[in-house]
Short mmCIF file of C-alpha atoms and ligand atoms in Angstrom, two decimals:
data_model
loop_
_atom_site.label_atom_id
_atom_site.label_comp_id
_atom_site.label_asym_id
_atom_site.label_seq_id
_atom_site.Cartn_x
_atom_site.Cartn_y
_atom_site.Cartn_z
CA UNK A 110 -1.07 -31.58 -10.54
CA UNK A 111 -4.57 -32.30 -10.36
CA UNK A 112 -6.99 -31.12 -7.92
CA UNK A 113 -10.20 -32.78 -7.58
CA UNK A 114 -13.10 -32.46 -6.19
CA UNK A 115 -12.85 -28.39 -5.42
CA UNK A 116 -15.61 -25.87 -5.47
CA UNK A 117 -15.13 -23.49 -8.37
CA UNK A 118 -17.51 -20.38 -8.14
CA UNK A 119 -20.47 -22.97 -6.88
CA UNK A 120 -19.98 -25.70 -9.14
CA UNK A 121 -17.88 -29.10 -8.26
CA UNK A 122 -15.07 -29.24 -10.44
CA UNK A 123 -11.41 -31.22 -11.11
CA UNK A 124 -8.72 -28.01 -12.02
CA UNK A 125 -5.37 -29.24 -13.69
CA UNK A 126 -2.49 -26.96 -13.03
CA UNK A 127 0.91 -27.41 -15.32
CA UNK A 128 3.55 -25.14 -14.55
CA UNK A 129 2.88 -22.43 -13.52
CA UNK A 130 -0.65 -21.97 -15.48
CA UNK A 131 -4.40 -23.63 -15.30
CA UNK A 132 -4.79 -25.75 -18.27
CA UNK A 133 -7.92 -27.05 -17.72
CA UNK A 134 -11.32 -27.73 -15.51
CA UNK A 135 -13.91 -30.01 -16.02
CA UNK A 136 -16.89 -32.20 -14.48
CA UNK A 137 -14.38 -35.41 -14.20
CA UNK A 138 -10.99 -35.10 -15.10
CA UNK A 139 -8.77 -38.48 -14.99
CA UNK A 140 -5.05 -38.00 -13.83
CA UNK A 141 -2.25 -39.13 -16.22
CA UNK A 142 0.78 -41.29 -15.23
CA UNK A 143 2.44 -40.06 -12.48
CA UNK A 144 -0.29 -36.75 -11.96
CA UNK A 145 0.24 -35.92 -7.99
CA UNK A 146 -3.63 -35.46 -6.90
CA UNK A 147 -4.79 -33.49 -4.25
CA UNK A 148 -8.52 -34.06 -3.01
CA UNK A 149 -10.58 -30.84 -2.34
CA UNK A 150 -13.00 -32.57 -0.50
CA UNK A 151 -15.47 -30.23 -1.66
CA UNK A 152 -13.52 -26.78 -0.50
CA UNK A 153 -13.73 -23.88 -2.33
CA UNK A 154 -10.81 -23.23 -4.61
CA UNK A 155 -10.05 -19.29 -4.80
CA UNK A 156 -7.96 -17.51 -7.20
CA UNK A 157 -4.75 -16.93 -4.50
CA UNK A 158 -5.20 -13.64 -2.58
CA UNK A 159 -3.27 -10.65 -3.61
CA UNK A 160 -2.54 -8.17 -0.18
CA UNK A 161 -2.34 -4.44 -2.04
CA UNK A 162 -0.20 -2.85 0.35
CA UNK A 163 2.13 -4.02 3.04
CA UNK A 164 5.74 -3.60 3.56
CA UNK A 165 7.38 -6.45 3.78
CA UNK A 166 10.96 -5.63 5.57
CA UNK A 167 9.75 -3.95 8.21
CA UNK A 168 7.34 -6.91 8.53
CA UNK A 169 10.80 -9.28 9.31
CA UNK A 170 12.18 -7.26 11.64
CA UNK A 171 8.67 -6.61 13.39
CA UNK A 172 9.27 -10.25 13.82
CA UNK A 173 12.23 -9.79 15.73
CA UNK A 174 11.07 -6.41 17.57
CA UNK A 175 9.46 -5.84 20.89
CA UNK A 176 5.52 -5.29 20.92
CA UNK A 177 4.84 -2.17 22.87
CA UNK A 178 1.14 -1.38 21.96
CA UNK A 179 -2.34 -2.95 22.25
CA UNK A 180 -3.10 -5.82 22.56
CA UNK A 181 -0.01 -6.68 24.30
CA UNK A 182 1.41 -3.68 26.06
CA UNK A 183 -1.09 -1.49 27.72
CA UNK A 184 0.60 0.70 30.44
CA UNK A 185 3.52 2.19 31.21
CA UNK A 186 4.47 -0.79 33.49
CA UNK A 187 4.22 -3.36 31.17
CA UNK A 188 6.26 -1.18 28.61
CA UNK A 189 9.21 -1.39 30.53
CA UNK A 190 9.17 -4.92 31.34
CA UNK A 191 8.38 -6.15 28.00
CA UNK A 192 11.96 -3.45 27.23
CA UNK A 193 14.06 -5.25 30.08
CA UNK A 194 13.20 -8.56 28.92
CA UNK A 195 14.35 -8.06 25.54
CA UNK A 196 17.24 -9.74 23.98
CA UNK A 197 18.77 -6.70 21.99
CA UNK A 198 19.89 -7.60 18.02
CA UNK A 199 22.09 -5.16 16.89
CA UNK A 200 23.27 -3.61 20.04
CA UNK A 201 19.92 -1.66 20.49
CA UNK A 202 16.71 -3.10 22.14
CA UNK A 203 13.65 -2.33 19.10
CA UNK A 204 10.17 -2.17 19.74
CA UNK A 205 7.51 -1.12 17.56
CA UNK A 206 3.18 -1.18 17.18
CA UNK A 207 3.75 2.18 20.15
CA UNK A 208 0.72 3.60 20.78
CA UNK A 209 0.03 6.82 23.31
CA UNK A 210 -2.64 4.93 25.15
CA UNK A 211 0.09 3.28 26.88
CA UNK A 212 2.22 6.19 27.80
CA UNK A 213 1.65 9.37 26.43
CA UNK A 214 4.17 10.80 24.55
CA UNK A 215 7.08 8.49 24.28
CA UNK A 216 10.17 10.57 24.39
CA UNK A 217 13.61 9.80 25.71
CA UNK A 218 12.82 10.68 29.44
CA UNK A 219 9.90 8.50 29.60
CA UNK A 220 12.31 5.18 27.67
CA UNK A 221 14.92 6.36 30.16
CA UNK A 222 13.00 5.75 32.97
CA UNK A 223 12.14 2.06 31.36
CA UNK A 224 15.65 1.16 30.41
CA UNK A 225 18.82 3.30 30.72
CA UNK A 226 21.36 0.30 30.10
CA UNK A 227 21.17 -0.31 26.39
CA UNK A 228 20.05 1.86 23.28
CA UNK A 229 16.22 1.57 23.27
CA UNK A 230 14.57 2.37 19.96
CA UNK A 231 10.74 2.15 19.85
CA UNK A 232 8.66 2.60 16.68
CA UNK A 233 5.12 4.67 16.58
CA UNK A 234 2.38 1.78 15.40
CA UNK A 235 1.48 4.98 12.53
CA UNK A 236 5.27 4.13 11.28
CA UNK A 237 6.17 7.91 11.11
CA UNK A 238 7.95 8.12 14.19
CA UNK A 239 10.65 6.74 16.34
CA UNK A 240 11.28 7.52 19.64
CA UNK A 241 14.87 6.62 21.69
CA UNK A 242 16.44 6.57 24.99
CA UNK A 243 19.07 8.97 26.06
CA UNK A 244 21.49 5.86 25.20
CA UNK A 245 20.26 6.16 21.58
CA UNK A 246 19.99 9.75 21.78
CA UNK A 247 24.06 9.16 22.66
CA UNK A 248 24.58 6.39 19.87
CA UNK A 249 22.89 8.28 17.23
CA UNK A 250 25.25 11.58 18.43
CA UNK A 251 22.10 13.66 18.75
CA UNK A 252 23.69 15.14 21.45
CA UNK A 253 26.81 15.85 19.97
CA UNK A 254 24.91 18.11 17.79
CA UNK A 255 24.47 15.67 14.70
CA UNK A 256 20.82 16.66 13.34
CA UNK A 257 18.60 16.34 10.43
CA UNK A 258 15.01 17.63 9.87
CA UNK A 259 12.53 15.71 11.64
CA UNK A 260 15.06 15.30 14.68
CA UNK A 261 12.75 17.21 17.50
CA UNK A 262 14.16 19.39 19.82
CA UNK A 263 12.83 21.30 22.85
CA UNK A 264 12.89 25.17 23.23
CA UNK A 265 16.28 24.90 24.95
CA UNK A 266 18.01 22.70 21.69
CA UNK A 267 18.11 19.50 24.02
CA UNK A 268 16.90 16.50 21.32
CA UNK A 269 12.89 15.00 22.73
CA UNK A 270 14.53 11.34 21.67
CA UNK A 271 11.39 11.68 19.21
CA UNK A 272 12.55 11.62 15.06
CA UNK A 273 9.70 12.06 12.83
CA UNK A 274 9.82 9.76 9.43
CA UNK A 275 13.35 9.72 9.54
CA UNK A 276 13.70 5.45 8.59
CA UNK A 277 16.21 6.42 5.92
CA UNK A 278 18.59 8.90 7.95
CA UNK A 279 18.10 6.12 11.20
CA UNK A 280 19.13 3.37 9.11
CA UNK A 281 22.62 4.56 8.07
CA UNK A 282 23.37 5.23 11.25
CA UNK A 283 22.67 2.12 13.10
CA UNK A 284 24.85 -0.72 12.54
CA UNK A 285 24.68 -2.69 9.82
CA UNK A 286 22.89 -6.01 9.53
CA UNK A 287 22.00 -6.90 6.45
CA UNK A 288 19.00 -7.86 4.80
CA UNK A 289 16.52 -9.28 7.17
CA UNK A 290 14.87 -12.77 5.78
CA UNK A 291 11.89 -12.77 4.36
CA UNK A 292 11.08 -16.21 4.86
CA UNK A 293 9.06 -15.99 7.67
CA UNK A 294 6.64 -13.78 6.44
CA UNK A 295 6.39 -15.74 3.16
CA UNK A 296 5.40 -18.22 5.37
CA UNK A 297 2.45 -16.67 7.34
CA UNK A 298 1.42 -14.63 3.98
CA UNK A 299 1.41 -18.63 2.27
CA UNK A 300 -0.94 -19.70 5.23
CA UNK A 301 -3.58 -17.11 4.45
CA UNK A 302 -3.62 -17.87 0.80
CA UNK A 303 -1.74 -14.78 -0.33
CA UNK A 304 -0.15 -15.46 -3.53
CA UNK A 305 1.25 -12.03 -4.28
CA UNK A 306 1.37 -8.41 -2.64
CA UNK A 307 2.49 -5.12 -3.42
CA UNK A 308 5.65 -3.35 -1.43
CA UNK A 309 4.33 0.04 -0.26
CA UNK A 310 7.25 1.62 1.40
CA UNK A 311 7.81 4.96 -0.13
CA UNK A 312 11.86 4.33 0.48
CA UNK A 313 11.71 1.93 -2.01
CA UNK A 314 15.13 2.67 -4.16
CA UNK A 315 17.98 0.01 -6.16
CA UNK A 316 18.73 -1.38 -3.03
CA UNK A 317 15.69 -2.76 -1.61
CA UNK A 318 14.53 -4.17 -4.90
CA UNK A 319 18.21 -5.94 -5.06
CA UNK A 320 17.00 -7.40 -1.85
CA UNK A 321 13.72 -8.29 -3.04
CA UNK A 322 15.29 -9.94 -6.04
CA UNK A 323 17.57 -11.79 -3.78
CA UNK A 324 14.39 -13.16 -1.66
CA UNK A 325 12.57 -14.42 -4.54
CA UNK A 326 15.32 -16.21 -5.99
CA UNK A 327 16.15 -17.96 -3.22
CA UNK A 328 12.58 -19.08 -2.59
CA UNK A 329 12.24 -16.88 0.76
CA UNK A 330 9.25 -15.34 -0.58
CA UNK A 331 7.38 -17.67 -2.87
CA UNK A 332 4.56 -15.19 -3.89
CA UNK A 333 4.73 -13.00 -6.65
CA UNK A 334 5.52 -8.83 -5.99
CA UNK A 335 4.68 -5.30 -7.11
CA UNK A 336 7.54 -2.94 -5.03
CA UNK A 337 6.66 1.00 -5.44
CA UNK A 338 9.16 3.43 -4.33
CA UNK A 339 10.71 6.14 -4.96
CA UNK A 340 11.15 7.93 -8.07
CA UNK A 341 14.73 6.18 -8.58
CA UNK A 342 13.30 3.22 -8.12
CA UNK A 343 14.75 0.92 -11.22
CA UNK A 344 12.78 -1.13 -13.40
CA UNK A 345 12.86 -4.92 -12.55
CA UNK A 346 14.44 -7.03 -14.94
CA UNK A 347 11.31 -8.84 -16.55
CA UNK A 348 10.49 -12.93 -15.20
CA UNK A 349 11.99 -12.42 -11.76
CA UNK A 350 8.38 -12.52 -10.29
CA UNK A 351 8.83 -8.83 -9.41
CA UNK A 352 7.90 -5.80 -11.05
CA UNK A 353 8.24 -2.06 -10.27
CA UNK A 354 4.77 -0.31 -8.82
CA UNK A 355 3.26 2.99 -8.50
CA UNK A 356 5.59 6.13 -7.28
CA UNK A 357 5.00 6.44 -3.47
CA UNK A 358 3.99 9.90 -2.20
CA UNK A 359 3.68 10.46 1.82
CA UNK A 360 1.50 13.46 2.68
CA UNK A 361 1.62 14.84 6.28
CA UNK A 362 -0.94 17.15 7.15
CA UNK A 363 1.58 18.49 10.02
CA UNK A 364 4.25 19.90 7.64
CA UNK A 365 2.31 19.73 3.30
CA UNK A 366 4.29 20.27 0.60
CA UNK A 367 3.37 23.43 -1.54
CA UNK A 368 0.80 22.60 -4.06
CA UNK A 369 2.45 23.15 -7.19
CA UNK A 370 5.50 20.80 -6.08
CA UNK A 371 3.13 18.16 -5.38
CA UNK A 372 1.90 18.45 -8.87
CA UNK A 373 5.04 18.58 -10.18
CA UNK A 374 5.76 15.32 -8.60
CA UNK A 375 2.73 13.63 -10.05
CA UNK A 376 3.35 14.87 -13.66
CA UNK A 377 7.19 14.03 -13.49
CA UNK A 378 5.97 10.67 -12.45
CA UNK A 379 3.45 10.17 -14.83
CA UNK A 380 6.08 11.54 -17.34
CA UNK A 381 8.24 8.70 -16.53
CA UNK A 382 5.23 6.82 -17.16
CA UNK A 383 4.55 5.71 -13.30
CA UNK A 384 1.32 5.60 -11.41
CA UNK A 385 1.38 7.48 -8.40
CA UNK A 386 0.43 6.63 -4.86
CA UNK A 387 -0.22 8.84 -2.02
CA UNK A 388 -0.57 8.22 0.79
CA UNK A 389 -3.84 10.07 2.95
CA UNK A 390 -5.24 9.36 6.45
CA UNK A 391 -6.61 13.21 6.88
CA UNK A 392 -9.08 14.82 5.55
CA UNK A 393 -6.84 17.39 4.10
CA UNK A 394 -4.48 15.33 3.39
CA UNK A 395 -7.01 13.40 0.62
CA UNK A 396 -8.34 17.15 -0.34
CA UNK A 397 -4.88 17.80 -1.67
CA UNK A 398 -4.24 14.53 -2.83
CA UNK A 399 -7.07 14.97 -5.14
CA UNK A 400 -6.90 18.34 -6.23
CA UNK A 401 -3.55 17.58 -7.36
CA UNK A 402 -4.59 14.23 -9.37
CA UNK A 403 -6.91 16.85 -10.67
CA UNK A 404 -4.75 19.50 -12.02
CA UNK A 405 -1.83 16.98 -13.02
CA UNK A 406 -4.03 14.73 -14.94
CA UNK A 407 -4.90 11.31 -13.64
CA UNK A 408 -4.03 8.27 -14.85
CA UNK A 409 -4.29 4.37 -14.87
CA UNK A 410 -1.82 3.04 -11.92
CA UNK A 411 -2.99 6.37 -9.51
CA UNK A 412 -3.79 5.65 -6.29
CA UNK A 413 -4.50 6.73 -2.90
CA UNK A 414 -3.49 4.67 0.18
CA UNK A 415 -5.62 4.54 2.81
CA UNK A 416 -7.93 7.15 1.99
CA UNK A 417 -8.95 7.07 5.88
CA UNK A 418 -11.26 10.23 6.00
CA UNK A 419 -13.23 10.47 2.93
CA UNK A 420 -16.68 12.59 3.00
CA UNK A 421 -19.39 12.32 0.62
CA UNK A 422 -18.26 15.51 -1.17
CA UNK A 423 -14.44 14.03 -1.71
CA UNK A 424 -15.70 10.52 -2.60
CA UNK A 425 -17.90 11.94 -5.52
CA UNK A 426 -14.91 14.11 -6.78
CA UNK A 427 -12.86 11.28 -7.01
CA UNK A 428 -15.17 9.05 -9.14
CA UNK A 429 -14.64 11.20 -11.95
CA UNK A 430 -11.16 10.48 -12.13
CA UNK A 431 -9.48 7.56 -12.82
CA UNK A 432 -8.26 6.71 -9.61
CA UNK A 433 -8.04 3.93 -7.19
CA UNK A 434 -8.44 3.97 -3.28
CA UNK A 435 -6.30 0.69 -1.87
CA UNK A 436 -8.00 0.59 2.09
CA UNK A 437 -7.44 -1.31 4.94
CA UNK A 438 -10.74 -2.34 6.69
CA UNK A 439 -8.68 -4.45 9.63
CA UNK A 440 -7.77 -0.83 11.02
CA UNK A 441 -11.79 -0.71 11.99
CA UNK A 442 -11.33 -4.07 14.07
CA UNK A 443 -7.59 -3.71 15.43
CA UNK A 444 -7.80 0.53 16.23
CA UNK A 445 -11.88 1.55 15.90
CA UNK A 446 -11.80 1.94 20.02
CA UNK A 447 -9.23 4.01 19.70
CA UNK A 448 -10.61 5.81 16.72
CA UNK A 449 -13.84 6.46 18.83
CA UNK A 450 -12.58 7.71 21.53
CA UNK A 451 -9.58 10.11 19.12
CA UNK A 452 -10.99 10.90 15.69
CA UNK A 453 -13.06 14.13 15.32
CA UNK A 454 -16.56 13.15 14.95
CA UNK A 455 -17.55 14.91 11.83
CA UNK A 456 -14.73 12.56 10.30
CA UNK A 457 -16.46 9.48 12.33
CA UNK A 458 -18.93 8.56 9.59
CA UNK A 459 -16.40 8.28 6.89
CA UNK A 460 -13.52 6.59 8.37
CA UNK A 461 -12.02 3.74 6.10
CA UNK A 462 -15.23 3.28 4.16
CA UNK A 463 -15.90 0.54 1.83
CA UNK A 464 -19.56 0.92 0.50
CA UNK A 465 -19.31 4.33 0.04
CA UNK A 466 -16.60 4.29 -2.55
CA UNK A 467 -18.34 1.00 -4.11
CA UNK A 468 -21.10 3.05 -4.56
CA UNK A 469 -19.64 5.90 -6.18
CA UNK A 470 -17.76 3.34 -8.49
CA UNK A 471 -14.53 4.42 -6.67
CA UNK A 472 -12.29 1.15 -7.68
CA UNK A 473 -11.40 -0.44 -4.36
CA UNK A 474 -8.76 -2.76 -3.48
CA UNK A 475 -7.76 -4.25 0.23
CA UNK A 476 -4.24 -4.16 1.65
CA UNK A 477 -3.27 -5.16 5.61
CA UNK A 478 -0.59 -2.24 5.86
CA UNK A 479 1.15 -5.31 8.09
CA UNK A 480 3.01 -4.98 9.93
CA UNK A 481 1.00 -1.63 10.90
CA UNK A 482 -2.13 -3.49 10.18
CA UNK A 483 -2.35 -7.37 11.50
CA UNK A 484 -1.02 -8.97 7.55
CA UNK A 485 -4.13 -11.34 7.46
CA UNK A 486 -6.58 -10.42 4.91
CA UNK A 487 -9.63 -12.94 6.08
CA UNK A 488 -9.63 -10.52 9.02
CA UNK A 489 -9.55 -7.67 7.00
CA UNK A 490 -12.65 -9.10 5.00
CA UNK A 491 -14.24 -9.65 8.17
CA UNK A 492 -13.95 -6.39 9.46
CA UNK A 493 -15.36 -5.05 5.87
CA UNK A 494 -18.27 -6.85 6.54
CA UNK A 495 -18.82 -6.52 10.44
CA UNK A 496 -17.23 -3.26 10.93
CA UNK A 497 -16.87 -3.98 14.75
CA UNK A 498 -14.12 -3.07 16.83
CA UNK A 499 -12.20 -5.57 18.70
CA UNK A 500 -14.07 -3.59 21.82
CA UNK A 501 -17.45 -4.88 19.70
CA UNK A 502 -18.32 -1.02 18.79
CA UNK A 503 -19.68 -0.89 15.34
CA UNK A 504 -18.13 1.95 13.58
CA UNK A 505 -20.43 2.91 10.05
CA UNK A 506 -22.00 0.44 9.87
CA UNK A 507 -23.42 1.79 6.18
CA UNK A 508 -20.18 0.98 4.60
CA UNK A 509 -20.33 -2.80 5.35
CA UNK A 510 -19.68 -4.90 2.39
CA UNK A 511 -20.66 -8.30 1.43
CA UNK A 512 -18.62 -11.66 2.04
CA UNK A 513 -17.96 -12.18 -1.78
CA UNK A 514 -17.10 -7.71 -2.14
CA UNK A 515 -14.76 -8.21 0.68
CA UNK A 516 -13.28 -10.75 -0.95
CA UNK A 517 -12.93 -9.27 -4.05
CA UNK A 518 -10.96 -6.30 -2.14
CA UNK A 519 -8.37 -8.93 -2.45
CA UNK A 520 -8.53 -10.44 -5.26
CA UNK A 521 -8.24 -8.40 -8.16
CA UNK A 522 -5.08 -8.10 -10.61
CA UNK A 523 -1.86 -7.24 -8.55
CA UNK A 524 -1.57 -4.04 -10.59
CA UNK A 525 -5.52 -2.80 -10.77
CA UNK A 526 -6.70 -2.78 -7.22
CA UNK A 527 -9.70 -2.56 -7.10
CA UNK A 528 -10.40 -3.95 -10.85
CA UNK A 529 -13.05 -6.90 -11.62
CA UNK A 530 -11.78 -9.99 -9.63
CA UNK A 531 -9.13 -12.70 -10.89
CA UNK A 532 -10.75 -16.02 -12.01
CA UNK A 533 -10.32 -19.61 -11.69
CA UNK A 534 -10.58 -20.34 -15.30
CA UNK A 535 -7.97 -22.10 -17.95
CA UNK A 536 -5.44 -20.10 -19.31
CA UNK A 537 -5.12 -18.23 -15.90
CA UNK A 538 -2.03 -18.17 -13.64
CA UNK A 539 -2.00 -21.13 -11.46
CA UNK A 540 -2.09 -18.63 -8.14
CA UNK A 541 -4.60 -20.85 -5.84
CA UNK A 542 -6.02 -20.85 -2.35
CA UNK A 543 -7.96 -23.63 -1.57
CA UNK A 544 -10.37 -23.83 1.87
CA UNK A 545 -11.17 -26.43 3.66
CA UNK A 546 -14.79 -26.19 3.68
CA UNK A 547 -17.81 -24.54 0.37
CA UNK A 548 -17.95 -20.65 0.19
CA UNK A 549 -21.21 -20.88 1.60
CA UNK A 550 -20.58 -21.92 4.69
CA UNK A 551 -16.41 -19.80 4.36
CA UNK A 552 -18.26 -16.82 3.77
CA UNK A 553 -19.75 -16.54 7.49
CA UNK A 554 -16.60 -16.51 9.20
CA UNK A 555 -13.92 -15.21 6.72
CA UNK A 556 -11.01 -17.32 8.47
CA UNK A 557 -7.44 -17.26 7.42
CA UNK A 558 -7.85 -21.07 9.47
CA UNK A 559 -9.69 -22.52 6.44
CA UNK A 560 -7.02 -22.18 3.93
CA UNK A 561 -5.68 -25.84 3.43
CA UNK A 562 -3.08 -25.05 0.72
CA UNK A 563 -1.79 -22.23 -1.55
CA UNK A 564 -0.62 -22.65 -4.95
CA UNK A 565 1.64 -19.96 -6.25
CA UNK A 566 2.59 -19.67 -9.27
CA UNK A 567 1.37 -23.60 -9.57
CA UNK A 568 3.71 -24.72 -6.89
CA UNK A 569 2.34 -25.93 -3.50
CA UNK A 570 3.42 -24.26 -0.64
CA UNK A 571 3.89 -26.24 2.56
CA UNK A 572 1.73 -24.43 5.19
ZN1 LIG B 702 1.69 1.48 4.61
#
């Protein structure tokens, strides 16, 4: 395959791709018998984006779920018709992206008085909770006195219908229906030039990465993966496309695990020779992240997720350590009204910063979260640099960061977020994201809608 024509960090260039690798770029290069050629027309040819954190399963059956949050769903009212018009999958109606600016606190009394008829389940847009109707309450025999921790109950034992980060315990007891296709989102993550991303769901265990094997090889998911997980998590056999990621820790400022656990956790990771990743949208939550990086030892493959609340005096802690924040900037655009109106406002000025961690030489990489986060990166990038809320607030506006840093957020090696970016250079894997128009004039819109083709792992994806 020879591309011609393409932009190639400013300079027009022709970029020959065999296999799966770029084996050359040059001023004019002449295609050989039989060469398919594809015509840049001048765009910008990227190295293919790489989305740092996203979970892809619960992405497919987002897919397939009701919305019940912002933008779509924003009152009570709406809720419950968007509920009664869904066509339930596995016996129970699911909805997720929940949000309490629609209804308050979603428990079963509230679902019950939107739909009584089937098993409702509704997901919290944070991901840590689910919420069901009395019908689910019944299916799930909550009632009946089944219970685990995390199951909420009021003072009088009756269950709320509200389960906090209990995905694991809810899955194996709702029916069973397989392995939801990833094809779909291969698809949309193919049409914004992503060319590889890293699985960041802390349940992550033999069985999902059988799955994820499964996906790849039947061309479901064309891009290339990094899965964390859990401790258990097995080692990928190696040329699959897949390989195993960073141990995923969830901290929870509402119920922390005792300090010296958590440091055992890190060093029995690190003795397995794992990176760890934990995850921190508090304040304290990051505090205790870092203290325990601290005392543990750090090492290459650490990293904190999110990082949503970082002060000045956290930030320069972390920059002696070797450790990586991986951030999601789209949060600013898709929940900064929110965040205005909720988040304390000594933790306003350092929510999901960008420039500040640059600045401290904090290694950052971007990741959507999707489906928690919209799984487009150009938006991300675009909130990095505008920092406006879909509402148009500006929320610190210090921590903007240029086009070509916003782009980098992405583009750095699927295991060193936040490490100096990929190139488009010979010898380099043929990941590729072409746009349909220069940098210079790409870089004032940051548009998923510009990507003309992907190339991963040298083969064209059909868009
Ligand atoms: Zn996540």
């Amino acid at each position: 395959m020879l591309i011609r024509n393409a932009e190639v960090e400013g300079r027009r260039c022709d970029v020959r791709i065999a296999c799966d690798e770029i084996t050359g770029l040059g001023d004019r290069l002449e295609p050989t018998a039989g060469e398919e050629v594809c015509d840049a027309a001048c765009g910008a040819l990227l190295p293919g984006l790489h989305d740092h954190h996203l979970h892809l399963n619960a992405w497919a059956a987002a897919l397939r779920s009701v919305r019940c949050g912002p933008p779509q769903v924003t009152g009570g009212d709406s809720l419950a018709r968007a509920l009664r018009a869904a066509r339930p999958r596995d016996g129970w109606v699911r909805g997720v992206g929940y949000h309490e600016s629609v209804a308050g606190a979603l428990d079963r009394d509230v679902l019950d008085g939107m739909l009584q008829a089937l098993p409702v389940r509704v997901q919290h847009r944070s991901g840590a909770l689910w919420s069901v109707n009395s019908a689910g309450a019944a299916a799930l025999g909550l009632d009946a006195g089944r219970d685990a921790p995390g199951v909420e109950r009021d003072a009088a034992g009756r269950a709320t219908g509200r389960l906090f980060r209990l995905d694991g315990w809810l899955r194996e007891r709702l029916p069973e229906t397989g392995r939801p296709s990833l094809s779909e989102v291969g698809r949309r993550l193919a049409a914004c030039g992503v060319t590889g991303v890293t699985d960041a769901t802390p349940g992550n265990g033999a069985t999902e990465l059988a799955g994820f094997s499964e996906a790849l090889a039947k061309g479901e998911l064309p891009q290339r993966l990094v899965v964390m997980g859990t401790r258990g998590l097995p080692e990928p056999p190696a040329g699959g496309g897949l390989s195993r990621g960073a141990v995923k820790l969830v901290l929870d400022e509402a119920c922390l695990p005792e300090f010296d656990a958590l440091v055992a956790c890190v060093k029995d990771a690190h003795d397995a020779d794992r990176g760890v990743a934990v995850h921190c949208v508090t304040r304290v939550e990051l505090v205790l992240a870092v203290a325990a990086f601290r005392l543990a030892g750090c090492r290459e493959g650490d990293r904190i997720e999110h990082a949503s609340v970082a002060p000045p005096e956290v930030v320069e802690g972390m920059a002696s350590l070797p450790l990586t924040v991986v951030t999601q900037p789209n949060f600013v655009a898709e929940r900064g009204d929110a965040y205005l109106a909720d988040v304390d406002a000594a933790d306003l000025p350092w929510l999901y910063r960008c420039r500040g961690f640059a600045d401290a030489q904090v290694p950052l990489g971007g990741g959507t979260d999707a489906p928690f986060g919209a799984g487009d990166p150009w938006a991300a990038m675009r909130a990095a640099v505008e920092r406006r809320s879909s509402g148009g607030q500006v929320l610190g506006p210090g921590e903007a960061l240029t086009p070509e840093r916003a782009l980098a957020l992405f583009t750095s090696r699927p295991e060193a977020p936040g490490g100096p970016p990929r190139r488009v250079a010979a010898g380099a894997r043929a990941d590729l994201c072409l746009l349909d128009a220069p940098w210079s004039r790409a870089r004032e819109e940051l548009s998923g809608a510009r990507v003309r083709a992907t190339w991963c792992s040298g083969a064209r994806v059909l868009i």
